[in-house]
Coordinates of C-alpha atoms in Angstrom, one line a residue:
X45 CA 137.5 86.9 79.3
X46 CA 136.4 83.3 78.6
X47 CA 134.3 81.7 81.2
X48 CA 135.4 78.0 82.4
X49 CA 134.2 74.4 81.0
X50 CA 132.2 74.0 84.6
X51 CA 130.5 77.7 84.7
X52 CA 130.2 77.6 81.2
X53 CA 128.0 74.2 81.4
X54 CA 126.5 75.5 84.1
X55 CA 125.1 78.1 82.1
X56 CA 124.2 76.8 79.4
X57 CA 122.2 74.0 81.6
X58 CA 120.4 76.7 83.0
X59 CA 120.0 78.4 80.3
X60 CA 118.3 75.5 78.3
X61 CA 116.0 74.6 81.6
X62 CA 114.6 78.0 82.2
X63 CA 113.9 78.4 78.1
X64 CA 112.5 75.2 77.6
X65 CA 110.1 76.1 80.4
X66 CA 109.0 79.2 78.9
X67 CA 108.4 77.7 75.1
X68 CA 106.3 75.3 77.2
X69 CA 105.0 77.9 78.7
X70 CA 104.1 79.7 75.2
X71 CA 102.8 76.8 73.9
X72 CA 99.8 76.0 76.5
X73 CA 99.0 79.6 76.5
X74 CA 98.5 79.7 72.4
X75 CA 96.1 76.8 72.6
X76 CA 93.7 78.7 75.0
X77 CA 94.2 81.9 73.0
X78 CA 91.9 81.2 70.4
X79 CA 88.9 79.9 72.6
X80 CA 90.0 82.3 75.4
X81 CA 91.9 85.6 74.3
X82 CA 92.6 88.3 77.1
X83 CA 95.0 91.0 78.0
X84 CA 96.4 89.8 80.8
X85 CA 97.0 86.5 78.7
X86 CA 98.7 88.3 75.8
X87 CA 100.6 90.0 78.2
X88 CA 101.7 86.6 80.2
X89 CA 102.7 85.4 76.0
X90 CA 105.0 88.8 75.6
X91 CA 107.0 88.0 78.8
X92 CA 107.6 84.7 77.9
X93 CA 109.1 85.6 74.9
X94 CA 111.2 88.5 76.1
X95 CA 112.5 86.3 78.8
X96 CA 113.3 83.6 76.3
X97 CA 115.2 86.4 74.3
X98 CA 117.1 88.1 77.8
X99 CA 118.1 84.8 78.6
X100 CA 120.0 83.9 75.3
X101 CA 121.5 87.0 75.3
X102 CA 123.0 86.0 78.4
X103 CA 124.7 82.7 77.4
X104 CA 125.7 83.9 74.1
X105 CA 123.0 82.6 71.9
X106 CA 122.7 84.7 69.0
X107 CA 120.0 83.2 67.3
X108 CA 117.9 81.8 69.5
X109 CA 118.2 85.6 70.6
X110 CA 117.0 87.2 67.8
X111 CA 113.7 84.5 66.9
X112 CA 113.0 84.8 70.5
X113 CA 112.3 88.8 70.0
X114 CA 110.6 88.5 66.6
X115 CA 108.1 86.2 68.8
X116 CA 107.6 89.1 71.5
X117 CA 107.6 91.7 68.7
X118 CA 104.8 89.1 66.7
X119 CA 102.7 88.5 70.1
X120 CA 103.1 92.1 70.9
X121 CA 101.7 93.4 66.8
X122 CA 98.6 90.8 68.0
X123 CA 97.8 93.2 71.0
X124 CA 98.3 96.2 68.9
X125 CA 96.1 95.4 66.0
X126 CA 93.1 93.2 68.1
X127 CA 93.6 90.9 65.7
X128 CA 91.2 87.7 65.0
X129 CA 92.4 85.1 66.6
X130 CA 91.5 82.1 64.0
X131 CA 92.6 78.5 63.7
X132 CA 94.9 79.4 60.9
X133 CA 96.8 81.7 63.0
X134 CA 96.9 79.4 66.0
X135 CA 98.5 77.1 64.1
X136 CA 101.5 79.7 62.4
X137 CA 102.0 80.8 65.8
X138 CA 102.6 77.6 67.2
X139 CA 104.5 76.3 64.1
X140 CA 106.6 79.7 65.3
X141 CA 107.2 78.7 68.6
X142 CA 108.2 74.9 67.8
X143 CA 111.1 76.3 65.3
X144 CA 112.2 78.3 68.4
X145 CA 112.4 75.1 69.9
X146 CA 113.9 73.1 67.1
X147 CA 116.5 75.9 67.0
X148 CA 117.4 75.7 71.2
X149 CA 117.4 72.0 70.9
X150 CA 119.9 72.0 67.9
X151 CA 122.2 75.5 69.2
X152 CA 122.9 73.5 72.1
X153 CA 123.8 69.9 71.3
X154 CA 125.9 72.1 68.5
X155 CA 124.1 70.7 65.3
X156 CA 124.8 72.9 62.7
X157 CA 123.3 71.2 60.1
X158 CA 119.8 70.9 61.8
X159 CA 120.6 74.9 63.4
X160 CA 120.4 76.1 59.5
X161 CA 117.8 73.6 59.0
X162 CA 115.7 75.5 62.0
X163 CA 116.2 78.8 60.8
X164 CA 115.1 78.1 57.2
X165 CA 112.3 77.1 58.2
X166 CA 111.9 79.4 60.7
X167 CA 112.0 82.2 58.4
X168 CA 109.1 82.6 56.1
X169 CA 106.5 81.9 58.9
X170 CA 107.7 84.5 60.7
X171 CA 108.2 86.3 58.0
X172 CA 104.6 85.6 57.3
X173 CA 103.4 86.5 60.6
X174 CA 105.2 89.6 60.5
X175 CA 103.8 91.1 57.5
X176 CA 100.1 90.1 58.2
X177 CA 100.3 91.6 61.5
X178 CA 101.8 94.3 60.8
X179 CA 99.1 95.1 58.2
X180 CA 96.4 94.8 60.6
X181 CA 97.8 97.7 62.5
X182 CA 99.1 99.8 59.4
X183 CA 102.5 99.6 60.0
X184 CA 105.1 101.4 57.9
X185 CA 107.8 98.4 56.4
X186 CA 111.1 100.0 57.8
X187 CA 109.6 100.0 61.4
X188 CA 108.8 96.1 61.0
X189 CA 112.1 96.2 60.3
X190 CA 113.7 97.9 62.8
X191 CA 115.7 95.0 65.3
X192 CA 114.0 96.1 68.5
X193 CA 110.5 96.8 69.2
X194 CA 111.5 99.2 72.1
X195 CA 113.0 101.8 69.0
X196 CA 109.8 102.6 67.4
X197 CA 107.1 101.4 70.6
X198 CA 106.3 105.3 70.8
X199 CA 105.2 105.3 67.1
X200 CA 102.8 102.1 67.9
X201 CA 101.8 103.3 71.4
X202 CA 97.8 103.9 71.3
X203 CA 98.1 107.7 73.0
X204 CA 93.9 108.3 72.2
X205 CA 93.2 105.3 74.1
X206 CA 95.9 106.6 76.7
X207 CA 94.0 109.7 76.9
X208 CA 90.1 108.3 76.5
X209 CA 91.5 106.3 80.3
X210 CA 92.4 109.5 81.9
X211 CA 89.2 111.3 81.1
X212 CA 87.2 108.2 82.4
X213 CA 89.3 107.8 85.8
X214 CA 88.3 112.0 86.3
X215 CA 84.7 111.0 85.4
X216 CA 84.5 108.1 87.8
X217 CA 86.7 110.3 90.5
X218 CA 84.0 112.8 89.6
X219 CA 80.9 111.3 89.6
X220 CA 81.6 108.2 91.5
X221 CA 79.5 107.4 94.9
X222 CA 82.4 106.7 97.4
X223 CA 82.0 103.9 99.0
X224 CA 82.0 102.2 95.3
X225 CA 84.8 104.2 94.4
X226 CA 87.5 101.5 95.4
X227 CA 86.4 98.4 93.0
X228 CA 85.8 101.2 90.4
X229 CA 89.1 102.6 90.8
X230 CA 91.4 98.9 91.1
X231 CA 90.1 98.0 87.4
X232 CA 91.1 101.7 86.1
X233 CA 95.3 101.0 87.9
X234 CA 94.9 97.5 86.1
X235 CA 94.5 99.3 83.2
X236 CA 97.3 101.7 83.3
X237 CA 99.5 98.5 84.7
X238 CA 98.3 96.8 81.2
X239 CA 99.5 100.3 79.2
X240 CA 103.1 100.2 80.9
X241 CA 103.8 96.5 80.7
X242 CA 103.2 96.5 77.3
X243 CA 104.7 99.6 76.1
X244 CA 107.7 99.3 78.9
X245 CA 106.3 102.8 80.6
X246 CA 107.7 102.6 83.8
X247 CA 105.8 105.5 85.8
X248 CA 102.5 103.8 84.5
X249 CA 103.4 100.6 86.1
X250 CA 104.9 101.8 89.3
X251 CA 101.9 104.1 90.2
X252 CA 99.6 101.7 89.1
X253 CA 101.2 99.3 91.7
X254 CA 101.3 101.4 94.4
X255 CA 97.3 102.4 93.8
X256 CA 96.4 98.7 93.3
X257 CA 98.0 98.4 96.4
X258 CA 96.7 100.6 98.8
X259 CA 93.3 100.5 97.7
X260 CA 93.3 97.1 98.7
X261 CA 94.2 97.9 101.8
X262 CA 92.9 101.2 103.0
X263 CA 90.3 101.3 100.5
X264 CA 88.9 104.7 103.0
X265 CA 91.5 106.4 101.0
X266 CA 90.4 105.6 97.7
X267 CA 89.5 109.5 96.9
X268 CA 92.8 110.5 97.6
X269 CA 94.8 107.9 95.9
X270 CA 92.4 108.0 93.0
X271 CA 94.1 112.0 92.4
X272 CA 97.3 111.0 93.0
X273 CA 97.7 108.1 90.4
X274 CA 95.6 110.5 87.5
X275 CA 98.2 113.3 88.3
X276 CA 101.0 110.9 87.9
X277 CA 99.4 108.4 84.9
X278 CA 98.5 112.3 83.5
X279 CA 102.3 113.4 83.6
X280 CA 103.8 110.5 82.4
X281 CA 101.1 110.5 79.6
X282 CA 101.8 114.0 78.4
X283 CA 105.8 113.1 78.5
X284 CA 104.8 110.4 76.1
X285 CA 102.9 112.7 73.9
X286 CA 105.7 115.5 73.7
X287 CA 108.0 113.4 73.1
X288 CA 105.7 111.7 70.1
X289 CA 105.1 115.5 68.7
X290 CA 108.3 117.3 69.5
X291 CA 108.3 121.3 69.4
X292 CA 110.5 123.6 68.3
X293 CA 112.4 123.9 71.3
X294 CA 115.1 127.0 70.6
X295 CA 114.0 130.2 72.7
X296 CA 110.9 128.4 74.1
X297 CA 110.1 126.6 77.6
X298 CA 107.3 123.8 77.4
X299 CA 106.8 121.5 80.5
X300 CA 109.3 118.9 78.7
X301 CA 112.1 120.7 80.7
X302 CA 113.0 122.7 77.4
X303 CA 114.6 126.2 79.4
X304 CA 115.6 129.5 78.2
X305 CA 119.3 130.1 79.0
X306 CA 119.1 133.0 81.7
X307 CA 121.8 135.6 80.1
X308 CA 121.7 137.5 84.0
X309 CA 123.5 135.1 85.2
X310 CA 126.5 133.2 83.9
X311 CA 125.5 129.6 85.4
X312 CA 124.1 127.3 83.3
X313 CA 121.5 125.0 83.8
X314 CA 122.2 121.3 84.3
X315 CA 120.3 117.9 84.1
X316 CA 118.9 116.1 86.8
X317 CA 118.0 112.6 86.5
X318 CA 115.5 111.5 88.0
X319 CA 115.4 107.4 88.2
X320 CA 116.7 107.6 91.6
X321 CA 114.4 110.2 92.7
X322 CA 110.9 110.4 94.0
X323 CA 109.6 114.1 92.6
X324 CA 105.9 115.9 93.0
X325 CA 104.6 119.3 92.7
X326 CA 103.0 120.8 95.8
X327 CA 101.8 124.0 96.6
X328 CA 104.1 125.8 93.6
X329 CA 107.2 123.9 94.3
X330 CA 109.0 120.8 93.0
X331 CA 109.7 118.5 95.8
X332 CA 113.1 116.0 95.4
X333 CA 113.6 113.0 97.7
X334 CA 115.9 109.7 97.1
X335 CA 113.9 106.8 96.4
X336 CA 116.3 104.8 97.9
X337 CA 115.3 107.0 101.9
X338 CA 111.3 105.8 100.9
X339 CA 111.0 102.7 103.1
X340 CA 107.4 102.7 102.7
X341 CA 104.3 104.6 101.2
X342 CA 101.0 104.2 103.3
X343 CA 97.6 105.8 103.7
X344 CA 97.7 105.1 107.9
X345 CA 95.0 103.6 110.1
X346 CA 93.2 106.1 112.5
X347 CA 95.2 103.6 115.3
X348 CA 98.6 104.6 113.9
X349 CA 98.6 108.1 114.7
X350 CA 99.6 109.0 118.3
X351 CA 98.6 113.0 118.6
X352 CA 100.6 114.4 121.8
X353 CA 101.5 117.8 123.0
X354 CA 99.6 119.0 119.9
X355 CA 102.4 116.7 117.3
X356 CA 101.6 114.2 115.5
X357 CA 103.4 110.9 115.4
X358 CA 103.5 107.4 113.4
X359 CA 103.2 103.7 114.9
X360 CA 105.0 102.5 112.4
X361 CA 106.3 98.6 112.2
X362 CA 106.7 98.4 115.8
X363 CA 108.2 102.0 116.2
X364 CA 106.4 105.6 117.2
X365 CA 108.2 108.0 114.8
X366 CA 107.3 111.6 113.7
X367 CA 104.9 112.6 111.6
X368 CA 105.2 116.3 109.8
X369 CA 102.8 118.0 107.1
X370 CA 104.8 119.5 103.7
X371 CA 102.6 122.7 104.4
X372 CA 103.9 122.9 108.0
X373 CA 107.3 122.4 107.5
X374 CA 107.1 125.3 104.4
X375 CA 105.3 127.7 106.8
X376 CA 105.5 127.0 110.1
X377 CA 102.0 127.2 112.6
X378 CA 100.1 126.6 109.0
X379 CA 99.5 123.0 109.3
X380 CA 95.6 121.0 109.4
X381 CA 94.3 121.2 112.6
X382 CA 94.4 117.6 114.5
X383 CA 91.9 115.1 115.0
X384 CA 89.2 113.2 112.6
X385 CA 91.0 114.0 108.8
X386 CA 90.5 112.6 105.5
X387 CA 93.1 110.0 105.3
X388 CA 96.4 111.0 102.7
X389 CA 99.2 109.4 102.1
X390 CA 102.5 109.2 103.3
X391 CA 106.1 108.7 102.6
X392 CA 108.7 106.8 105.7
X393 CA 111.4 108.2 105.3
X394 CA 115.3 107.2 106.6
X395 CA 117.4 109.5 106.6
X396 CA 120.2 107.7 108.2
X397 CA 120.0 109.2 111.9
X398 CA 116.1 109.7 111.8
X399 CA 113.3 107.5 110.4
X400 CA 109.9 110.0 110.0
X401 CA 106.8 110.3 108.3
X402 CA 106.0 113.1 106.0
X403 CA 102.5 113.6 104.5
X404 CA 103.7 115.0 100.9
X405 CA 100.4 117.0 99.5
X406 CA 100.7 116.0 96.5
X407 CA 99.2 118.2 93.9
X408 CA 101.0 116.2 90.7
X409 CA 103.4 113.7 90.3
X410 CA 106.4 114.1 88.0
X411 CA 107.2 111.4 85.6
X412 CA 109.9 113.1 83.2
X413 CA 113.0 110.7 83.0
X414 CA 115.4 113.9 84.1
X415 CA 114.2 117.5 84.5
X416 CA 116.8 120.8 83.8
X417 CA 117.8 122.6 86.8
X418 CA 118.4 126.6 86.3
X419 CA 120.3 128.9 88.6
X420 CA 118.1 130.7 91.2
X421 CA 117.0 134.4 90.5
X422 CA 120.1 136.6 92.3
X423 CA 117.6 139.1 93.1
X424 CA 116.1 136.8 95.8
X425 CA 116.7 134.7 98.6
X426 CA 116.2 131.4 99.2
X427 CA 116.6 128.8 101.9
X428 CA 119.2 126.2 101.9
X429 CA 117.1 122.8 101.0
X430 CA 116.7 124.9 97.7
X431 CA 118.8 124.5 95.2
X432 CA 117.4 125.1 91.9
X433 CA 115.0 125.8 89.8
X434 CA 112.4 124.3 87.0
X435 CA 109.8 124.8 84.2
X436 CA 106.8 122.5 84.7
X437 CA 103.9 123.2 82.8
X438 CA 105.1 126.7 82.2
X439 CA 105.9 128.3 85.5
X440 CA 109.4 128.9 87.2
X441 CA 109.4 126.7 90.4
X442 CA 111.6 126.3 92.9
X443 CA 112.9 122.7 93.4
X444 CA 113.3 121.6 97.1
X445 CA 115.8 118.8 98.5
X446 CA 113.1 117.1 101.3
X447 CA 115.3 115.5 103.4
X448 CA 117.7 119.1 103.8
X449 CA 114.0 120.4 104.4
X450 CA 113.1 118.2 107.3
X451 CA 117.1 118.0 108.5
X452 CA 116.4 122.1 108.9
X453 CA 113.3 122.0 110.5
X454 CA 114.5 119.1 112.7
X455 CA 117.4 121.3 113.8
X456 CA 115.7 124.8 114.2
X457 CA 112.8 122.7 116.6
X458 CA 116.2 121.7 119.0
X459 CA 117.0 125.0 118.9
X460 CA 113.5 126.2 120.7
X461 CA 113.8 123.4 123.1
X462 CA 117.4 124.4 124.3
X463 CA 116.1 127.8 124.4
X464 CA 113.0 126.9 126.5
X465 CA 115.2 125.3 128.6
X466 CA 117.3 127.8 129.5
X467 CA 114.9 130.5 129.3
X468 CA 112.6 128.4 131.8
X469 CA 114.6 126.3 134.4
X470 CA 111.7 126.0 136.8
X471 CA 109.6 124.0 133.5
X472 CA 112.7 122.2 133.0
X473 CA 112.8 120.8 137.0
X474 CA 109.3 120.1 136.3
X475 CA 110.0 118.0 133.0
X476 CA 112.6 115.4 134.9
X477 CA 110.6 115.2 137.5
X478 CA 109.4 111.5 137.8
X479 CA 106.1 110.9 135.6
X480 CA 103.5 109.3 137.6
X481 CA 101.2 106.9 135.5
X482 CA 97.7 105.7 136.5
X483 CA 97.5 101.5 135.4
X484 CA 93.2 100.5 135.0
X485 CA 92.3 97.2 134.6
X486 CA 90.4 94.6 136.8
X487 CA 93.1 92.4 136.6
X488 CA 95.6 92.3 139.5
X489 CA 98.2 90.1 137.6
X490 CA 98.0 93.0 134.5
X491 CA 98.2 95.8 136.8
X492 CA 101.5 94.2 138.4
X493 CA 103.0 93.3 135.5
X494 CA 102.5 96.6 133.8
X495 CA 103.3 99.0 137.3
X496 CA 106.7 96.7 137.5
X497 CA 107.8 97.7 134.1
X498 CA 106.9 100.9 134.8
X499 CA 108.8 101.6 138.0
X500 CA 111.8 99.8 136.4
X501 CA 111.7 102.8 133.9
X502 CA 111.5 105.1 136.7
X503 CA 108.2 105.5 136.4
X504 CA 105.8 106.8 139.8
X505 CA 102.5 103.9 139.1
X506 CA 99.5 104.4 141.0
X507 CA 97.0 101.4 140.3
X508 CA 93.3 101.6 140.3
X509 CA 90.2 98.2 139.4
X510 CA 87.8 99.7 137.1
X511 CA 87.1 103.1 135.6
X512 CA 85.1 104.5 138.4
X513 CA 88.0 104.2 140.3
X514 CA 90.3 105.6 137.8
X515 CA 88.4 108.3 138.0
X516 CA 88.1 109.0 142.0
X517 CA 92.0 108.7 141.8
X518 CA 92.6 111.3 139.0
X519 CA 90.4 113.6 140.7
X520 CA 92.8 112.9 144.6
X521 CA 95.8 112.7 142.0
X522 CA 95.8 115.5 139.5
X523 CA 99.9 115.5 138.9
X524 CA 99.1 112.3 136.9
X525 CA 100.0 113.0 133.3
X526 CA 99.4 109.8 131.8
X527 CA 96.6 106.5 131.9
X528 CA 96.8 103.7 130.7
X529 CA 93.4 101.5 130.8
X530 CA 92.0 98.4 129.7
X531 CA 88.2 98.2 127.4
X532 CA 86.4 95.4 129.7
X533 CA 85.7 96.2 133.6
X534 CA 83.0 95.9 135.8
X535 CA 81.1 98.9 136.7
X536 CA 82.7 101.8 134.3
X537 CA 84.5 100.2 131.6
X538 CA 87.4 101.3 129.3
X539 CA 84.9 103.4 126.8
X540 CA 82.4 104.7 129.3
X541 CA 86.1 106.0 131.0
X542 CA 86.9 108.0 128.1
X543 CA 83.4 109.7 127.6
X544 CA 83.5 110.4 131.2
X545 CA 86.9 111.8 130.6
X546 CA 86.2 113.8 127.7
X547 CA 83.1 115.8 129.0
X548 CA 86.1 117.0 132.1
X549 CA 88.1 119.6 131.1
X550 CA 91.3 119.2 133.3
X551 CA 90.9 115.2 132.9
X552 CA 90.6 115.8 128.7
X553 CA 94.0 117.1 128.8
X554 CA 96.0 113.9 130.1
X555 CA 96.7 111.5 127.5
X556 CA 95.4 107.6 127.7
X557 CA 96.5 104.0 125.8
X558 CA 94.6 101.9 125.7
X559 CA 95.8 98.4 126.8
X560 CA 93.0 95.1 125.8
X561 CA 93.0 91.9 124.6
X562 CA 90.4 92.7 122.2
X563 CA 91.7 93.2 118.5
X564 CA 89.4 94.2 116.9
X565 CA 89.3 97.6 114.5
X566 CA 85.8 98.2 115.5
X567 CA 87.4 98.3 119.3
X568 CA 90.4 100.1 118.4
X569 CA 88.6 102.7 116.0
X570 CA 85.8 103.6 118.8
X571 CA 88.2 104.0 121.2
X572 CA 90.1 106.6 119.0
X573 CA 87.2 108.3 118.9
X574 CA 86.3 108.9 121.8
X575 CA 90.0 110.6 122.3
X576 CA 92.6 107.5 122.9
X577 CA 96.2 108.4 122.3
X578 CA 97.1 104.9 120.7
X579 CA 95.6 101.1 121.2
X580 CA 97.9 98.5 122.3
X581 CA 96.5 94.5 122.0
X582 CA 97.2 92.4 124.5
X583 CA 100.6 90.7 124.7
X584 CA 102.1 93.6 123.5
X585 CA 106.0 94.0 122.6
X586 CA 107.1 96.2 125.7
X587 CA 109.5 97.9 123.4
X588 CA 106.8 99.2 121.4
X589 CA 104.6 100.1 124.4
X590 CA 107.1 102.2 126.3
X591 CA 108.4 104.0 123.3
X592 CA 104.6 105.0 122.9
X593 CA 104.3 105.9 126.0
X594 CA 107.8 107.8 126.4
X595 CA 106.5 110.1 123.0
X596 CA 102.7 110.7 124.6
X597 CA 104.1 111.4 128.4
X598 CA 106.5 113.5 127.2

């Protein structure tokens, strides 16, 4: 169906404006290229030419699309061949870009004589550039005659350089000082980002972007981030190598997903597309979760983690959400001990009815575009969250639906809680008594406001002006279930109160929420190291504060 005149005219105007700006960007970039060559600069030229090609295709400008594609291919060849950017080459590239500009003017103005002239002028320039640059990288002629560079990109990929980059990254992780690791990993991530952008390797790009962002915000997690990124890039690299050098696969199995048919089971294997999945290997299993359910991949700060009743929670975007380790989901009671641990990446998952955090404990990221899912063996019993098995590095591994695994765990926990309530009515009655909370602050107005808020929520409230009075109140009222404490107070400040509390086994059991105007990371970290449950700064968001309090006092 054709566009009406008004819409078509708008499309043309937008195309002309965008394409003119991109061609001007290419012109300026070429002027810089001869005396200031860099990988980011050549990448920007590739992207600009590709955008001209894409927008021309949308506007049905066939000749511009074809010529822009040839210019994009020329820029890619420059990067592949490490060509010497001399005056002659620079001049030819400027002429090629100018031919594209003249073609744009002629086609938009529908001056067909000028259009033919521009194409005639462009052909020898583009042909010479393609021949000169393809000779530099020793590409066979039929590759250059391919209408799209993407069709032959696997033949041009520098797999040797990629392998060297992986080895270098592995060496950095093994030998570098942990304090210097973040600044050494970011250039490596940028290198793989460059590979990904040049050769359209989406896995390289995604892993690099996540790694760079996480290293910049949470440098202390560099060892973990580096290992996860290395595993992901290596998996993607191996996939590329397998595609470039396929092995005869009749009756064989390998990590790229060629699977033997199971003659003992009539059910057939099926292909699982992974474009919309986050897939990884851990503890001898393959785990999958829908990418749309992943709200964020992060490494939490110490003050974001809340410990209560031997459970972990994450303070995330104003919410307090449950935090699980993958190992504890697979085997109840086998989770890592609470306390100070090396920060690890977390997935924040939105399962529709509930948002929660998961420590995925990734050993390898899987970057295959699809997995071959085999039926489960009939002689073994599997959990309902296991929906098949697949070949990974010559091993047959169960494939687990993470959302189903989490839901199964949540339902199991709810059943235990319900059974406990039925079997222990006395304990249940205690739980439903109104908890008593001690508010410690040298400001009368702060104590008053916080107390009113707590009383409105149904809590019993005691007050103390400083840490010394707080200790006396706790000794006189052993039923107190929570302390809300300021830091800067006379006689005994908040840090001193926390230190005293740790020396008393009974007081140490009472959770403490710090509420202070001190907002520095040093204050937060010290409070958490001294055993605080969580840390809020004044002024605080009341709903966030009450949510954290409810989770801690439970």
